[in-house]
Amino acid sequence: MAEVKVKLFANLREAAGTPELLLSGEKVIDILLSLTDKYPALKDLIFEKSDEKGESPVLCGSINVLVNGNNVRHLEELETVLRDSDEIGILPPVSGG
C-alpha cells in the first residue's frame, strides 16, 4: 500500500479545512474513498451522485485528479496504481480572467 501526498485546491481545500494530507492506498480510487470518508463534505464535490447502492463511484466530469502532474483520465483513471511518494492533486474547475 502506497503512502501518497494529497493536495486539495480551491473549494475542496475550504471544505476539508486543509491544503494537503497523507493517505494510503493501492489505487487512486482507494485514496479518493479514504478522503471522502475522512471529509464527507468532499463526496458530492468529487463524485457524481449515484442512485444505486453498491455502484462504483464515478468521478465528477468537472474534477481533475492528477498523479504526479498527469491527469488520471489519460492514465488508468480511478484504477491508476500508486507508488510511495506519489503526489495527487485534486482540482475543481477554475475560471478567471
PDB file of C-alpha atoms in Angstrom:
ATOM      1  CA  MET A   1       0.000   0.000   0.000  1.00  0.00           C
ATOM      2  CA  ALA A   2       1.443   3.349  -1.053  1.00  0.00           C
ATOM      3  CA  GLU A   3       1.548   6.454   1.113  1.00  0.00           C
ATOM      4  CA  VAL A   4       0.843   9.491  -1.039  1.00  0.00           C
ATOM      5  CA  LYS A   5       0.532  13.237  -0.535  1.00  0.00           C
ATOM      6  CA  VAL A   6      -2.879  14.600  -1.498  1.00  0.00           C
ATOM      7  CA  LYS A   7      -3.131  18.291  -2.358  1.00  0.00           C
ATOM      8  CA  LEU A   8      -6.532  19.980  -2.400  1.00  0.00           C
ATOM      9  CA  PHE A   9      -7.269  23.202  -4.240  1.00  0.00           C
ATOM     10  CA  ALA A  10      -9.910  25.980  -4.142  1.00  0.00           C
ATOM     11  CA  ASN A  11     -13.297  24.945  -2.693  1.00  0.00           C
ATOM     12  CA  LEU A  12     -12.026  21.413  -1.958  1.00  0.00           C
ATOM     13  CA  ARG A  13      -9.366  22.894   0.323  1.00  0.00           C
ATOM     14  CA  GLU A  14     -12.001  25.027   2.024  1.00  0.00           C
ATOM     15  CA  ALA A  15     -14.405  22.086   2.509  1.00  0.00           C
ATOM     16  CA  ALA A  16     -11.682  19.905   4.049  1.00  0.00           C
ATOM     17  CA  GLY A  17     -10.071  22.706   6.038  1.00  0.00           C
ATOM     18  CA  THR A  18      -6.587  21.634   4.946  1.00  0.00           C
ATOM     19  CA  PRO A  19      -4.484  22.145   1.819  1.00  0.00           C
ATOM     20  CA  GLU A  20      -2.800  18.720   1.933  1.00  0.00           C
ATOM     21  CA  LEU A  21      -2.624  15.428   3.801  1.00  0.00           C
ATOM     22  CA  LEU A  22      -1.056  11.984   3.620  1.00  0.00           C
ATOM     23  CA  LEU A  23      -3.227   8.970   2.793  1.00  0.00           C
ATOM     24  CA  SER A  24      -2.524   5.331   1.971  1.00  0.00           C
ATOM     25  CA  GLY A  25      -3.989   3.216  -0.805  1.00  0.00           C
ATOM     26  CA  GLU A  26      -3.134   0.972  -3.722  1.00  0.00           C
ATOM     27  CA  LYS A  27      -5.101   2.886  -6.376  1.00  0.00           C
ATOM     28  CA  VAL A  28      -6.480   6.376  -6.919  1.00  0.00           C
ATOM     29  CA  ILE A  29      -9.999   5.187  -6.039  1.00  0.00           C
ATOM     30  CA  ASP A  30      -8.742   3.971  -2.633  1.00  0.00           C
ATOM     31  CA  ILE A  31      -7.306   7.401  -1.888  1.00  0.00           C
ATOM     32  CA  LEU A  32     -10.459   9.229  -3.002  1.00  0.00           C
ATOM     33  CA  LEU A  33     -12.688   6.954  -0.918  1.00  0.00           C
ATOM     34  CA  SER A  34     -10.445   7.444   2.139  1.00  0.00           C
ATOM     35  CA  LEU A  35     -10.512  11.184   1.553  1.00  0.00           C
ATOM     36  CA  THR A  36     -14.311  11.343   1.306  1.00  0.00           C
ATOM     37  CA  ASP A  37     -14.682   9.117   4.385  1.00  0.00           C
ATOM     38  CA  LYS A  38     -12.445  11.498   6.325  1.00  0.00           C
ATOM     39  CA  TYR A  39     -14.123  14.624   4.882  1.00  0.00           C
ATOM     40  CA  PRO A  40     -17.719  13.730   3.893  1.00  0.00           C
ATOM     41  CA  ALA A  41     -18.337  17.254   2.547  1.00  0.00           C
ATOM     42  CA  LEU A  42     -15.985  16.397  -0.339  1.00  0.00           C
ATOM     43  CA  LYS A  43     -18.031  13.439  -1.571  1.00  0.00           C
ATOM     44  CA  ASP A  44     -20.538  15.466  -3.612  1.00  0.00           C
ATOM     45  CA  LEU A  45     -17.729  17.664  -4.942  1.00  0.00           C
ATOM     46  CA  ILE A  46     -15.590  14.759  -6.199  1.00  0.00           C
ATOM     47  CA  PHE A  47     -18.052  12.019  -7.196  1.00  0.00           C
ATOM     48  CA  GLU A  48     -21.209  12.027  -9.321  1.00  0.00           C
ATOM     49  CA  LYS A  49     -24.356  11.373  -7.322  1.00  0.00           C
ATOM     50  CA  SER A  50     -25.465   7.752  -7.577  1.00  0.00           C
ATOM     51  CA  ASP A  51     -28.994   6.441  -7.078  1.00  0.00           C
ATOM     52  CA  GLU A  52     -27.954   2.813  -6.713  1.00  0.00           C
ATOM     53  CA  LYS A  53     -26.321   1.289  -3.624  1.00  0.00           C
ATOM     54  CA  GLY A  54     -23.116  -0.619  -4.255  1.00  0.00           C
ATOM     55  CA  GLU A  55     -22.482   1.129  -7.569  1.00  0.00           C
ATOM     56  CA  SER A  56     -18.842   2.054  -8.169  1.00  0.00           C
ATOM     57  CA  PRO A  57     -18.171   5.757  -7.649  1.00  0.00           C
ATOM     58  CA  VAL A  58     -17.807   7.884 -10.762  1.00  0.00           C
ATOM     59  CA  LEU A  59     -15.580  10.943 -10.824  1.00  0.00           C
ATOM     60  CA  CYS A  60     -17.401  14.232 -11.491  1.00  0.00           C
ATOM     61  CA  GLY A  61     -16.736  15.390 -15.025  1.00  0.00           C
ATOM     62  CA  SER A  62     -15.564  18.778 -13.794  1.00  0.00           C
ATOM     63  CA  ILE A  63     -12.986  17.465 -11.301  1.00  0.00           C
ATOM     64  CA  ASN A  64      -9.393  16.858 -12.355  1.00  0.00           C
ATOM     65  CA  VAL A  65      -7.313  14.339 -10.449  1.00  0.00           C
ATOM     66  CA  LEU A  66      -3.605  14.442 -11.212  1.00  0.00           C
ATOM     67  CA  VAL A  67      -0.986  11.870 -10.222  1.00  0.00           C
ATOM     68  CA  ASN A  68       2.458  13.443 -10.365  1.00  0.00           C
ATOM     69  CA  GLY A  69       1.051  16.067 -12.745  1.00  0.00           C
ATOM     70  CA  ASN A  70      -0.654  13.570 -15.090  1.00  0.00           C
ATOM     71  CA  ASN A  71      -4.441  13.577 -15.355  1.00  0.00           C
ATOM     72  CA  VAL A  72      -5.840  10.154 -14.386  1.00  0.00           C
ATOM     73  CA  ARG A  73      -8.185  10.400 -17.384  1.00  0.00           C
ATOM     74  CA  HIS A  74      -5.044   9.858 -19.506  1.00  0.00           C
ATOM     75  CA  LEU A  75      -3.776   7.034 -17.285  1.00  0.00           C
ATOM     76  CA  GLU A  76      -5.862   4.178 -15.875  1.00  0.00           C
ATOM     77  CA  GLU A  77      -8.467   6.587 -14.455  1.00  0.00           C
ATOM     78  CA  LEU A  78      -9.561   5.645 -10.909  1.00  0.00           C
ATOM     79  CA  GLU A  79      -7.756   2.301 -11.214  1.00  0.00           C
ATOM     80  CA  THR A  80      -4.350   4.010 -11.588  1.00  0.00           C
ATOM     81  CA  VAL A  81      -1.882   2.168  -9.342  1.00  0.00           C
ATOM     82  CA  LEU A  82       0.070   4.307  -6.886  1.00  0.00           C
ATOM     83  CA  ARG A  83       3.604   4.140  -5.506  1.00  0.00           C
ATOM     84  CA  ASP A  84       5.098   5.559  -2.329  1.00  0.00           C
ATOM     85  CA  SER A  85       5.839   9.272  -2.606  1.00  0.00           C
ATOM     86  CA  ASP A  86       3.374   9.841  -5.470  1.00  0.00           C
ATOM     87  CA  GLU A  87       1.547  13.161  -5.274  1.00  0.00           C
ATOM     88  CA  ILE A  88      -2.138  13.515  -6.059  1.00  0.00           C
ATOM     89  CA  GLY A  89      -3.634  16.898  -6.861  1.00  0.00           C
ATOM     90  CA  ILE A  90      -7.417  17.320  -6.874  1.00  0.00           C
ATOM     91  CA  LEU A  91      -8.608  20.399  -8.716  1.00  0.00           C
ATOM     92  CA  PRO A  92     -12.128  21.718  -9.230  1.00  0.00           C
ATOM     93  CA  PRO A  93     -12.994  23.688 -12.357  1.00  0.00           C
ATOM     94  CA  VAL A  94     -11.386  27.120 -12.261  1.00  0.00           C
ATOM     95  CA  SER A  95     -12.318  30.201 -14.205  1.00  0.00           C
ATOM     96  CA  GLY A  96     -10.806  33.593 -14.280  1.00  0.00           C
ATOM     97  CA  GLY A  97      -9.529  36.271 -16.473  1.00  0.00           C
TER      98      GLY A  97
END
